[in-house]
Short mmCIF file of C-alpha atoms in Angstrom, two decimals:
data_model
loop_
_atom_site.label_atom_id
_atom_site.label_comp_id
_atom_site.label_asym_id
_atom_site.label_seq_id
_atom_site.Cartn_x
_atom_site.Cartn_y
_atom_site.Cartn_z
CA MET A 1 -121.27 -166.38 189.38
CA LYS A 2 -121.47 -166.02 185.53
CA LYS A 3 -119.07 -162.97 185.66
CA ARG A 4 -116.57 -164.94 187.51
CA ARG A 5 -116.75 -167.72 185.64
CA ILE A 6 -116.18 -165.56 182.47
CA VAL A 7 -113.28 -163.76 184.30
CA MET A 8 -112.06 -167.11 184.87
CA PHE A 9 -111.82 -168.15 181.34
CA CYS A 10 -110.20 -164.83 180.15
CA PHE A 11 -107.89 -165.59 182.74
CA ILE A 12 -106.96 -168.93 181.31
CA GLY A 13 -107.22 -167.67 177.94
CA ILE A 14 -104.35 -164.69 178.39
CA PHE A 15 -102.50 -167.54 180.28
CA CYS A 16 -102.70 -169.93 177.47
CA LEU A 17 -102.00 -167.15 174.99
CA ALA A 18 -99.13 -166.08 177.06
CA LEU A 19 -97.74 -169.59 177.41
CA PHE A 20 -98.07 -170.35 173.59
CA ILE A 21 -96.16 -166.78 173.10
CA TRP A 22 -93.18 -167.84 175.37
CA ALA A 23 -93.36 -171.63 173.81
CA GLY A 24 -92.94 -169.97 170.31
CA VAL A 25 -90.19 -167.30 171.45
CA LEU A 26 -88.42 -170.43 173.19
CA ALA A 27 -88.62 -172.19 170.08
CA GLY A 28 -87.30 -169.08 167.95
CA TYR A 29 -84.34 -168.39 170.02
CA LYS A 30 -83.38 -172.23 170.34
CA MET A 31 -83.51 -172.32 166.57
CA ILE A 32 -81.23 -168.87 166.38
CA LEU A 33 -78.89 -170.41 168.94
CA THR A 34 -78.59 -173.81 166.79
CA TYR A 35 -78.13 -171.53 163.55
CA LYS A 36 -75.33 -169.55 165.12
CA ASN A 37 -73.32 -172.62 166.59
CA GLN A 38 -73.62 -174.28 163.02
CA GLN A 39 -72.22 -170.87 161.57
CA GLU A 40 -69.39 -170.75 163.94
CA ALA A 41 -68.66 -174.81 163.29
CA VAL A 42 -68.55 -173.99 159.50
CA VAL A 43 -66.18 -170.78 160.00
CA LYS A 44 -64.02 -172.76 162.11
CA LYS A 45 -64.09 -175.51 159.60
CA ASP A 46 -63.08 -173.01 156.78
CA LYS A 47 -60.61 -171.46 159.06
CA SER A 48 -58.99 -174.75 159.64
CA GLU A 49 -58.91 -175.92 155.91
CA GLU A 50 -57.25 -172.75 154.77
CA LYS A 51 -54.69 -173.13 157.63
CA GLU A 52 -54.15 -176.32 156.38
CA GLN A 53 -53.84 -175.11 152.85
CA GLU A 54 -51.29 -172.71 153.54
CA LEU A 55 -49.11 -174.88 155.37
CA SER A 56 -49.18 -177.58 152.54
CA VAL A 57 -48.89 -174.81 149.82
CA PRO A 58 -45.05 -173.97 149.36
CA ASP A 59 -43.78 -170.31 149.90
CA THR A 60 -42.64 -169.43 146.39
CA TRP A 61 -41.91 -165.74 146.72
CA ASN A 62 -38.51 -166.79 145.02
CA LEU A 63 -40.68 -167.87 141.67
CA LEU A 64 -42.62 -164.38 141.37
CA LEU A 65 -42.76 -163.82 137.68
CA VAL A 66 -42.63 -160.24 136.70
CA SER A 67 -42.60 -159.16 132.86
CA ARG A 68 -44.34 -156.93 130.57
CA GLU A 69 -47.39 -159.22 130.79
CA HIS A 70 -47.10 -160.06 134.70
CA PRO A 71 -47.19 -156.67 136.60
CA LEU A 72 -46.37 -156.47 140.36
CA PRO A 73 -48.85 -157.72 142.22
CA GLU A 74 -50.43 -154.29 143.74
CA ASN A 75 -49.74 -155.35 147.52
CA TYR A 76 -46.31 -156.32 146.87
CA GLN A 77 -43.96 -155.59 149.62
CA ILE A 78 -40.38 -156.57 150.25
CA PRO A 79 -40.62 -157.85 153.92
CA VAL A 80 -36.87 -156.42 154.61
CA PHE A 81 -34.22 -155.07 152.69
CA THR A 82 -30.36 -155.44 153.15
CA ASP A 83 -28.18 -152.57 152.21
CA LEU A 84 -25.38 -153.41 149.79
CA LYS A 85 -22.52 -150.98 148.87
CA ASN A 86 -22.73 -148.03 146.67
CA GLY A 87 -26.48 -147.56 147.74
CA HIS A 88 -27.72 -150.92 146.52
CA ALA A 89 -29.94 -153.14 148.24
CA VAL A 90 -31.73 -156.38 147.82
CA ASP A 91 -34.17 -158.72 149.70
CA SER A 92 -32.84 -159.92 152.71
CA ARG A 93 -33.54 -163.41 151.77
CA ILE A 94 -31.45 -163.44 148.84
CA TYR A 95 -28.59 -161.54 150.56
CA PRO A 96 -26.81 -164.81 152.07
CA GLU A 97 -26.44 -166.67 148.62
CA LEU A 98 -25.79 -163.36 146.97
CA GLN A 99 -22.77 -162.64 149.05
CA ALA A 100 -21.56 -166.23 148.96
CA MET A 101 -21.59 -165.96 145.20
CA MET A 102 -19.49 -163.04 145.08
CA ASP A 103 -17.18 -164.06 147.54
CA ALA A 104 -16.75 -167.30 145.19
CA ALA A 105 -15.95 -165.33 142.48
CA ARG A 106 -13.54 -163.12 144.19
CA ALA A 107 -11.84 -166.31 145.48
CA GLU A 108 -11.05 -167.03 141.77
CA GLY A 109 -9.19 -163.76 141.22
CA LEU A 110 -12.34 -162.23 139.45
CA GLU A 111 -13.87 -158.59 140.45
CA PRO A 112 -17.61 -158.84 140.15
CA LEU A 113 -19.26 -155.38 140.36
CA ILE A 114 -23.12 -154.61 141.31
CA CYS A 115 -24.35 -151.74 139.26
CA SER A 116 -28.05 -152.17 139.48
CA SER A 117 -29.87 -153.86 142.36
CA TYR A 118 -33.77 -152.78 143.95
CA ARG A 119 -35.29 -150.02 142.58
CA ALA A 120 -38.06 -147.65 143.79
CA TRP A 121 -41.07 -146.82 141.71
CA ASP A 122 -40.34 -143.31 140.83
CA ARG A 123 -36.36 -144.60 140.05
CA GLN A 124 -37.80 -147.40 137.35
CA GLN A 125 -40.14 -144.23 135.89
CA GLU A 126 -37.14 -142.35 135.54
CA LEU A 127 -35.03 -144.99 133.99
CA TYR A 128 -38.02 -146.00 131.79
CA ILE A 129 -38.43 -142.38 130.45
CA ARG A 130 -34.84 -141.50 130.25
CA LYS A 131 -34.81 -144.43 127.60
CA VAL A 132 -37.67 -143.45 125.71
CA ARG A 133 -36.64 -139.92 124.89
CA THR A 134 -33.01 -141.33 123.94
CA TYR A 135 -34.84 -143.27 121.30
CA VAL A 136 -37.24 -140.13 120.52
CA SER A 137 -33.54 -138.25 119.97
CA GLU A 138 -32.65 -140.58 117.14
CA GLY A 139 -35.71 -139.94 115.42
CA GLN A 140 -38.29 -142.43 116.60
CA SER A 141 -42.06 -141.25 116.97
CA TRP A 142 -43.32 -141.40 120.54
CA GLU A 143 -45.06 -144.37 120.17
CA SER A 144 -41.95 -146.49 118.83
CA ALA A 145 -39.72 -145.19 121.35
CA LEU A 146 -42.25 -146.29 123.84
CA ALA A 147 -42.08 -150.06 122.26
CA LEU A 148 -38.26 -149.99 121.67
CA ALA A 149 -37.55 -148.99 125.30
CA GLU A 150 -39.45 -151.73 127.06
CA ASN A 151 -36.74 -154.29 125.07
CA TRP A 152 -34.39 -152.77 127.64
CA VAL A 153 -36.00 -150.94 130.36
CA GLN A 154 -39.51 -151.99 131.83
CA LYS A 155 -42.16 -149.75 132.81
CA PRO A 156 -42.85 -148.90 136.63
CA GLY A 157 -44.74 -152.48 137.94
CA HIS A 158 -43.16 -154.39 135.42
CA SER A 159 -39.70 -154.59 136.10
CA GLU A 160 -37.72 -157.35 138.29
CA HIS A 161 -35.59 -154.78 139.68
CA GLN A 162 -38.53 -153.89 141.79
CA THR A 163 -38.74 -157.18 143.55
CA GLY A 164 -35.39 -157.09 145.04
CA LEU A 165 -34.46 -160.32 143.75
CA ALA A 166 -32.74 -159.25 140.67
CA LEU A 167 -29.17 -157.48 139.84
CA ASP A 168 -27.13 -156.06 137.17
CA ILE A 169 -23.64 -157.66 137.78
CA VAL A 170 -20.48 -156.68 135.53
CA ASP A 171 -16.98 -157.16 135.64
CA MET A 172 -15.20 -154.39 137.02
CA THR A 173 -12.46 -154.18 133.90
CA TYR A 174 -15.36 -153.91 131.40
CA GLN A 175 -18.44 -152.29 132.56
CA GLN A 176 -20.56 -151.97 129.61
CA LEU A 177 -23.84 -152.90 129.34
CA ASP A 178 -23.75 -154.59 125.83
CA GLU A 179 -23.31 -158.20 124.46
CA ALA A 180 -19.27 -157.91 124.71
CA GLN A 181 -20.15 -157.94 128.67
CA ALA A 182 -20.80 -161.86 128.01
CA GLU A 183 -17.31 -162.42 127.01
CA THR A 184 -15.63 -160.84 130.42
CA GLN A 185 -14.33 -163.61 132.95
CA VAL A 186 -16.82 -162.50 135.86
CA GLN A 187 -19.86 -163.49 133.17
CA VAL A 188 -18.29 -166.59 132.29
CA TRP A 189 -17.78 -167.63 135.56
CA LEU A 190 -21.23 -166.18 136.67
CA MET A 191 -22.99 -168.50 133.81
CA ALA A 192 -21.35 -171.43 134.86
CA HIS A 193 -21.70 -171.23 138.49
CA CYS A 194 -24.81 -168.74 139.45
CA HIS A 195 -27.10 -171.54 139.46
CA GLU A 196 -25.18 -172.93 142.62
CA TYR A 197 -26.38 -170.13 144.74
CA GLY A 198 -29.86 -170.14 143.13
CA PHE A 199 -29.40 -167.35 140.74
CA ILE A 200 -30.12 -167.78 136.84
CA LEU A 201 -29.30 -165.54 133.77
CA ARG A 202 -32.78 -163.98 133.40
CA TYR A 203 -32.95 -162.75 129.97
CA PRO A 204 -30.49 -165.30 128.13
CA LYS A 205 -29.83 -165.27 124.56
CA GLY A 206 -32.34 -166.79 122.03
CA LYS A 207 -35.06 -166.56 124.68
CA GLU A 208 -36.28 -163.00 123.48
CA SER A 209 -39.79 -163.55 122.01
CA LEU A 210 -40.58 -165.24 125.68
CA THR A 211 -38.73 -163.16 127.79
CA GLY A 212 -39.94 -159.55 126.18
CA VAL A 213 -36.46 -158.31 126.77
CA SER A 214 -33.10 -158.30 124.67
CA TYR A 215 -30.09 -160.45 125.83
CA GLU A 216 -28.81 -159.08 129.05
CA PRO A 217 -25.31 -160.94 129.95
CA TRP A 218 -25.42 -159.28 133.03
CA HIS A 219 -29.11 -159.35 134.84
CA TYR A 220 -28.86 -161.99 137.21
CA ARG A 221 -32.09 -163.17 139.22
CA TYR A 222 -32.84 -165.02 142.42
CA VAL A 223 -34.96 -168.07 141.94
CA GLY A 224 -33.51 -170.54 144.52
CA LYS A 225 -31.04 -173.55 144.31
CA GLU A 226 -33.56 -176.18 142.69
CA ALA A 227 -35.11 -173.98 140.21
CA ALA A 228 -32.05 -172.62 139.05
CA LYS A 229 -30.20 -175.92 138.65
CA GLU A 230 -33.02 -176.99 136.46
CA ILE A 231 -33.47 -173.74 134.46
CA MET A 232 -30.02 -173.42 133.89
CA GLU A 233 -28.59 -176.78 132.81
CA LYS A 234 -32.04 -176.97 130.51
CA GLY A 235 -30.95 -173.67 129.07
CA ILE A 236 -34.76 -172.34 129.21
CA CYS A 237 -35.74 -169.11 130.70
CA LEU A 238 -38.17 -168.62 133.69
CA GLU A 239 -41.05 -168.07 131.38
CA GLU A 240 -40.51 -171.55 130.25
CA TYR A 241 -39.88 -173.01 133.99
CA LEU A 242 -42.91 -171.85 135.32
CA LEU A 243 -45.87 -171.50 132.23
CA SER A 244 -44.71 -174.33 129.92
#
């Protein structure tokens, strides 16, 4: 009889212990499930907020600042290229306005000629080193040549030509890249009308300390019509428009 009671108490004890353990496991599972649901809700909220932010932030690809102090983003890629004549190419997003601008200039009896457009990394490096060697051959030290070269040709990763948004346009009747280019009929027309098509003269005279590049009356950059209108009408450069 005594042994039977002991066995019964043991059984009851084991049952209670098992019940206690099961209750603990169940409570723990509920806590984990609740935490998981809370985490999923937080993630969904974050993704929703990110999506709302993406929708509220305007696409400013056309206002990308690339210069000596502002290198291209490491992951920068041009979505789609449009090939032009003579091996040139541009970001396809600027092609319609570029073509309209060139057509309008030709309709005025002018002969604009694109002499430089998109440049791959290797091509930019080639041009930069060539300019450095030119200064060295003129008697400059290597260090001085490097600094002087950047007034005209940017190092790879710092050139607007690598964005596909910039072009060098000259007059067919005068194809030298010097200040006299500004006096050609093509440049006179472009400087007066380029903003109507979303382009600006990127390196204007008198802004060298801000752009870090010498006056180039042939280098045009697409920024969009709204920005171009303000920049050209106010006589400011892209750095002033974006950073002031």
